[in-house]
């Protein structure tokens, strides 16, 4: 068995891929390269920071006319709208305007309406998107999970028998044996506080790890108030896919307990909370 590990900067973080297979090193490396290419394609389509991305094109023009989008972006957008509806807006892909106002995103060519929400986005039967008013769609709460899942699909198709894809703490593993994953202490992110074992599962974490050190507000936004998450707890979700885990961490932060628990059950997911107040 050959086991290789590589890391590259994508999705605003460092993405690490570790893969093992009964293949020669060149074949394993080719599979890893192909997985990174899948992640790069998601970044190119869905980055809110890249003015040339497909997402930026929507933000610039979808309030004027319906615009066609690619199949991957359509899949992620429909998933985001489903989570928004099911959580009563606790998950909302329209927080880009709030992030811009807080200085966490660069100014956009078109300013988002302050009252914008997921209900202002329409997807027609042709897969075209139109905004009811100027919006700043930001898929940062779900696209990273989708990218991890895309990389896993490429690795499996290439004959990799076991792997871990980790995009800044949003990760997915597969293989015959469980893999041990460490979770950071929300009070001291450089310290590990808890460990779990995953097997053919994904995990995502939302926590304000670096807000105290940087002095910047949290990028975790309560969509209905537009205010940054003010708590100190770390919330992790274990789910069958990383897209689901990624989205559900925001649901866990901002939804009612009833809606949170219903969505966790619906998606066969479970929630882990590391309290900043624990001793």
Short mmCIF file of C-alpha atoms in Angstrom, two decimals:
data_model
loop_
_atom_site.label_atom_id
_atom_site.label_comp_id
_atom_site.label_asym_id
_atom_site.label_seq_id
_atom_site.Cartn_x
_atom_site.Cartn_y
_atom_site.Cartn_z
CA UNK A 1 0.00 0.00 0.00
CA UNK A 2 1.23 3.47 -0.85
CA UNK A 3 0.16 6.41 1.30
CA UNK A 4 0.83 9.99 0.24
CA UNK A 5 -0.11 13.37 1.71
CA UNK A 6 -0.20 16.73 -0.07
CA UNK A 7 -1.48 20.22 0.82
CA UNK A 8 -2.43 23.23 -1.27
CA UNK A 9 -4.05 26.62 -0.55
CA UNK A 10 -7.65 26.65 -1.79
CA UNK A 11 -11.03 27.89 -0.55
CA UNK A 12 -9.41 30.50 1.68
CA UNK A 13 -7.62 27.86 3.73
CA UNK A 14 -5.06 25.06 3.48
CA UNK A 15 -6.54 21.91 1.98
CA UNK A 16 -4.82 18.65 2.90
CA UNK A 17 -5.37 15.34 1.15
CA UNK A 18 -3.99 12.07 2.46
CA UNK A 19 -4.64 8.99 0.32
CA UNK A 20 -3.76 5.30 0.48
CA UNK A 21 -4.12 2.60 -2.17
CA UNK A 22 -2.62 -0.59 -3.54
CA UNK A 23 -1.32 1.44 -6.48
CA UNK A 24 2.11 2.78 -7.33
CA UNK A 25 3.09 6.20 -6.01
CA UNK A 26 2.56 7.86 -9.38
CA UNK A 27 -1.04 6.65 -9.55
CA UNK A 28 -1.79 7.79 -5.99
CA UNK A 29 -0.26 11.18 -6.70
CA UNK A 30 -2.28 11.49 -9.92
CA UNK A 31 -5.46 10.78 -7.95
CA UNK A 32 -4.55 13.46 -5.40
CA UNK A 33 -3.82 15.95 -8.19
CA UNK A 34 -7.20 15.20 -9.76
CA UNK A 35 -8.91 15.72 -6.40
CA UNK A 36 -7.21 19.10 -6.02
CA UNK A 37 -8.38 19.98 -9.54
CA UNK A 38 -11.97 19.28 -8.46
CA UNK A 39 -11.51 21.60 -5.48
CA UNK A 40 -9.98 24.27 -7.71
CA UNK A 41 -13.02 24.10 -9.99
CA UNK A 42 -15.35 24.71 -7.04
CA UNK A 43 -13.21 27.64 -5.94
CA UNK A 44 -13.26 29.14 -9.44
CA UNK A 45 -17.06 28.90 -9.64
CA UNK A 46 -18.11 29.78 -6.10
CA UNK A 47 -15.54 32.19 -4.64
CA UNK A 48 -17.07 35.46 -3.51
CA UNK A 49 -13.58 37.00 -3.44
CA UNK A 50 -12.83 36.35 -7.12
CA UNK A 51 -14.50 39.04 -9.29
CA UNK A 52 -14.37 36.65 -12.25
CA UNK A 53 -16.10 33.70 -10.55
CA UNK A 54 -19.50 32.47 -11.60
CA UNK A 55 -20.84 33.53 -8.20
CA UNK A 56 -19.53 37.08 -8.66
CA UNK A 57 -21.22 37.22 -12.07
CA UNK A 58 -24.52 36.39 -10.38
CA UNK A 59 -24.00 39.04 -7.72
CA UNK A 60 -23.27 41.65 -10.38
CA UNK A 61 -26.15 40.96 -12.72
CA UNK A 62 -28.85 38.57 -11.48
CA UNK A 63 -30.98 41.44 -10.12
CA UNK A 64 -31.29 42.73 -13.70
CA UNK A 65 -32.08 39.48 -15.52
CA UNK A 66 -32.21 35.72 -15.05
CA UNK A 67 -28.76 34.19 -15.56
CA UNK A 68 -27.89 30.55 -16.38
CA UNK A 69 -25.51 28.77 -14.01
CA UNK A 70 -23.46 25.58 -14.12
CA UNK A 71 -24.71 22.27 -12.74
CA UNK A 72 -22.35 22.28 -9.70
CA UNK A 73 -23.35 25.80 -8.68
CA UNK A 74 -27.02 24.93 -9.18
CA UNK A 75 -26.63 21.86 -6.95
CA UNK A 76 -25.02 23.85 -4.16
CA UNK A 77 -27.49 26.72 -4.48
CA UNK A 78 -30.50 24.41 -4.30
CA UNK A 79 -29.03 22.70 -1.24
CA UNK A 80 -28.43 26.09 0.38
CA UNK A 81 -32.02 27.18 -0.28
CA UNK A 82 -33.33 23.90 1.14
CA UNK A 83 -31.37 24.42 4.36
CA UNK A 84 -32.53 28.04 4.51
CA UNK A 85 -36.18 27.05 4.19
CA UNK A 86 -35.97 24.12 6.61
CA UNK A 87 -34.15 26.21 9.23
CA UNK A 88 -36.48 29.24 8.84
CA UNK A 89 -33.54 31.36 7.72
CA UNK A 90 -31.05 30.32 10.41
CA UNK A 91 -28.91 29.23 7.48
CA UNK A 92 -28.99 31.96 4.81
CA UNK A 93 -26.62 32.22 1.83
CA UNK A 94 -27.41 35.95 1.56
CA UNK A 95 -25.21 37.08 4.45
CA UNK A 96 -22.65 38.55 2.03
CA UNK A 97 -24.10 42.02 2.49
CA UNK A 98 -23.67 41.80 6.26
CA UNK A 99 -20.09 40.52 5.88
CA UNK A 100 -19.30 43.42 3.55
CA UNK A 101 -20.72 45.95 6.02
CA UNK A 102 -18.52 44.43 8.76
CA UNK A 103 -15.41 44.71 6.57
CA UNK A 104 -15.04 40.94 6.25
CA UNK A 105 -15.62 40.95 2.48
CA UNK A 106 -14.32 43.51 -0.03
CA UNK A 107 -16.73 46.05 -1.46
CA UNK A 108 -18.79 44.74 -4.36
CA UNK A 109 -19.77 46.42 -7.62
CA UNK A 110 -23.43 46.17 -6.56
CA UNK A 111 -24.40 46.87 -2.95
CA UNK A 112 -26.78 44.37 -1.39
CA UNK A 113 -30.13 45.56 -0.11
CA UNK A 114 -29.97 45.62 3.72
CA UNK A 115 -33.14 43.54 4.07
CA UNK A 116 -32.04 40.90 1.54
CA UNK A 117 -32.68 37.25 2.37
CA UNK A 118 -32.79 33.83 0.72
CA UNK A 119 -36.42 34.46 -0.22
CA UNK A 120 -35.24 37.07 -2.77
CA UNK A 121 -33.54 34.41 -4.91
CA UNK A 122 -35.47 32.54 -7.57
CA UNK A 123 -34.33 29.46 -9.53
CA UNK A 124 -36.48 28.65 -12.55
CA UNK A 125 -37.10 25.32 -14.26
CA UNK A 126 -34.25 25.97 -16.72
CA UNK A 127 -31.72 26.35 -13.91
CA UNK A 128 -31.50 30.12 -14.30
CA UNK A 129 -31.15 32.39 -11.27
CA UNK A 130 -32.69 35.79 -10.71
CA UNK A 131 -32.59 38.10 -7.69
CA UNK A 132 -35.66 40.08 -6.66
CA UNK A 133 -33.35 42.90 -5.52
CA UNK A 134 -29.59 43.49 -5.38
CA UNK A 135 -28.07 40.73 -3.25
CA UNK A 136 -24.65 39.45 -2.27
CA UNK A 137 -24.87 35.69 -2.41
CA UNK A 138 -22.13 34.06 -0.33
CA UNK A 139 -21.82 30.27 -0.33
CA UNK A 140 -18.99 30.20 2.18
CA UNK A 141 -21.20 28.28 4.60
CA UNK A 142 -21.69 25.30 2.31
CA UNK A 143 -19.37 25.38 -0.74
CA UNK A 144 -16.30 24.22 1.17
CA UNK A 145 -18.16 21.09 2.22
CA UNK A 146 -19.26 20.51 -1.36
CA UNK A 147 -15.65 20.85 -2.55
CA UNK A 148 -14.49 18.25 -0.02
CA UNK A 149 -17.20 15.86 -1.23
CA UNK A 150 -16.17 16.46 -4.85
CA UNK A 151 -12.56 15.61 -4.01
CA UNK A 152 -13.64 12.41 -2.22
CA UNK A 153 -15.66 11.32 -5.26
CA UNK A 154 -12.59 11.78 -7.49
CA UNK A 155 -10.37 9.78 -5.11
CA UNK A 156 -12.85 6.90 -4.92
CA UNK A 157 -13.21 6.81 -8.72
CA UNK A 158 -9.41 6.65 -9.04
CA UNK A 159 -9.20 3.49 -6.92
CA UNK A 160 -8.05 5.05 -3.65
CA UNK A 161 -8.99 2.72 -0.80
CA UNK A 162 -8.67 5.12 2.14
CA UNK A 163 -8.32 8.87 2.38
CA UNK A 164 -8.90 12.06 4.34
CA UNK A 165 -9.69 15.41 2.71
CA UNK A 166 -9.40 18.30 5.19
CA UNK A 167 -10.24 21.87 4.20
CA UNK A 168 -9.40 23.91 7.28
CA UNK A 169 -11.29 21.62 9.64
CA UNK A 170 -14.15 20.73 7.31
CA UNK A 171 -13.23 17.18 6.39
CA UNK A 172 -14.35 13.79 5.17
CA UNK A 173 -12.79 10.36 5.51
CA UNK A 174 -13.33 6.97 3.95
CA UNK A 175 -11.72 3.55 4.22
CA UNK A 176 -11.93 0.25 6.05
CA UNK A 177 -10.54 1.56 9.33
CA UNK A 178 -11.76 4.45 11.51
CA UNK A 179 -9.65 7.62 11.53
CA UNK A 180 -8.96 9.62 14.66
CA UNK A 181 -9.80 13.34 14.42
CA UNK A 182 -8.81 15.92 17.02
CA UNK A 183 -10.96 18.96 17.84
CA UNK A 184 -9.52 22.28 18.96
CA UNK A 185 -10.19 23.84 22.35
CA UNK A 186 -12.42 26.89 21.73
CA UNK A 187 -10.64 28.73 24.56
CA UNK A 188 -7.17 28.06 23.10
CA UNK A 189 -7.26 27.01 19.43
CA UNK A 190 -3.64 25.89 19.47
CA UNK A 191 -4.57 23.22 22.01
CA UNK A 192 -6.48 20.01 21.22
CA UNK A 193 -9.41 19.35 23.52
CA UNK A 194 -11.21 16.27 22.26
CA UNK A 195 -10.77 13.39 19.84
CA UNK A 196 -13.32 11.35 17.92
CA UNK A 197 -13.18 8.50 15.43
CA UNK A 198 -14.80 8.77 12.01
CA UNK A 199 -15.36 6.08 9.41
CA UNK A 200 -16.88 6.94 6.03
CA UNK A 201 -18.17 10.18 7.55
CA UNK A 202 -17.67 13.92 7.37
CA UNK A 203 -17.14 16.55 10.04
CA UNK A 204 -17.38 20.34 10.00
CA UNK A 205 -16.80 22.82 12.79
CA UNK A 206 -17.90 26.40 13.34
CA UNK A 207 -16.16 28.36 16.08
CA UNK A 208 -14.90 31.92 16.60
CA UNK A 209 -11.34 30.66 17.10
CA UNK A 210 -9.45 33.69 15.86
CA UNK A 211 -11.69 36.66 16.60
CA UNK A 212 -9.93 37.59 19.85
CA UNK A 213 -6.48 37.38 18.25
CA UNK A 214 -7.38 39.40 15.14
CA UNK A 215 -9.76 41.91 16.69
CA UNK A 216 -12.17 41.31 13.79
CA UNK A 217 -15.81 40.34 14.30
CA UNK A 218 -16.75 36.73 13.74
CA UNK A 219 -17.57 35.75 10.15
CA UNK A 220 -20.37 33.58 11.58
CA UNK A 221 -23.39 35.83 11.02
CA UNK A 222 -26.86 35.50 12.51
CA UNK A 223 -28.74 36.08 9.24
CA UNK A 224 -31.89 37.69 10.59
CA UNK A 225 -30.14 40.28 12.78
CA UNK A 226 -26.97 40.64 10.72
CA UNK A 227 -24.90 40.39 13.91
CA UNK A 228 -21.76 38.27 14.33
CA UNK A 229 -21.85 35.21 16.56
CA UNK A 230 -20.94 36.46 20.03
CA UNK A 231 -20.56 33.11 21.77
CA UNK A 232 -17.36 31.24 22.41
CA UNK A 233 -18.47 27.64 21.95
CA UNK A 234 -17.22 25.34 19.21
CA UNK A 235 -19.94 23.41 17.35
CA UNK A 236 -19.06 20.38 15.24
CA UNK A 237 -21.42 18.28 13.16
CA UNK A 238 -20.78 14.70 12.02
CA UNK A 239 -22.77 13.77 8.91
CA UNK A 240 -22.67 11.47 5.87
CA UNK A 241 -21.33 14.25 3.60
CA UNK A 242 -19.29 17.37 4.21
CA UNK A 243 -21.83 19.61 2.48
CA UNK A 244 -24.43 18.54 5.03
CA UNK A 245 -22.02 18.89 7.96
CA UNK A 246 -20.86 22.32 6.77
CA UNK A 247 -24.38 23.72 6.47
CA UNK A 248 -25.64 22.18 9.71
CA UNK A 249 -22.98 23.88 11.83
CA UNK A 250 -24.66 27.22 11.00
CA UNK A 251 -28.09 25.74 11.65
CA UNK A 252 -26.82 24.53 15.02
CA UNK A 253 -25.58 28.02 15.87
CA UNK A 254 -28.67 30.01 14.95
CA UNK A 255 -31.79 27.82 14.63
CA UNK A 256 -34.30 27.04 17.31
CA UNK A 257 -33.63 23.81 19.19
CA UNK A 258 -36.68 22.21 17.58
CA UNK A 259 -35.59 23.00 14.01
CA UNK A 260 -31.96 22.14 14.75
CA UNK A 261 -32.83 18.73 16.14
CA UNK A 262 -35.25 18.00 13.29
CA UNK A 263 -32.60 18.77 10.68
CA UNK A 264 -29.96 16.74 12.47
CA UNK A 265 -32.32 13.76 12.49
CA UNK A 266 -33.36 14.29 8.87
CA UNK A 267 -29.75 14.21 7.71
CA UNK A 268 -28.56 11.40 10.02
CA UNK A 269 -26.18 13.84 11.71
CA UNK A 270 -25.07 14.48 15.26
CA UNK A 271 -23.87 17.58 17.06
CA UNK A 272 -20.84 17.97 19.33
CA UNK A 273 -20.46 21.13 21.43
CA UNK A 274 -17.21 22.11 23.12
CA UNK A 275 -18.07 24.81 25.61
CA UNK A 276 -15.80 27.80 26.09
CA UNK A 277 -16.94 27.85 29.72
CA UNK A 278 -16.03 24.26 30.56
CA UNK A 279 -13.31 23.64 33.12
#
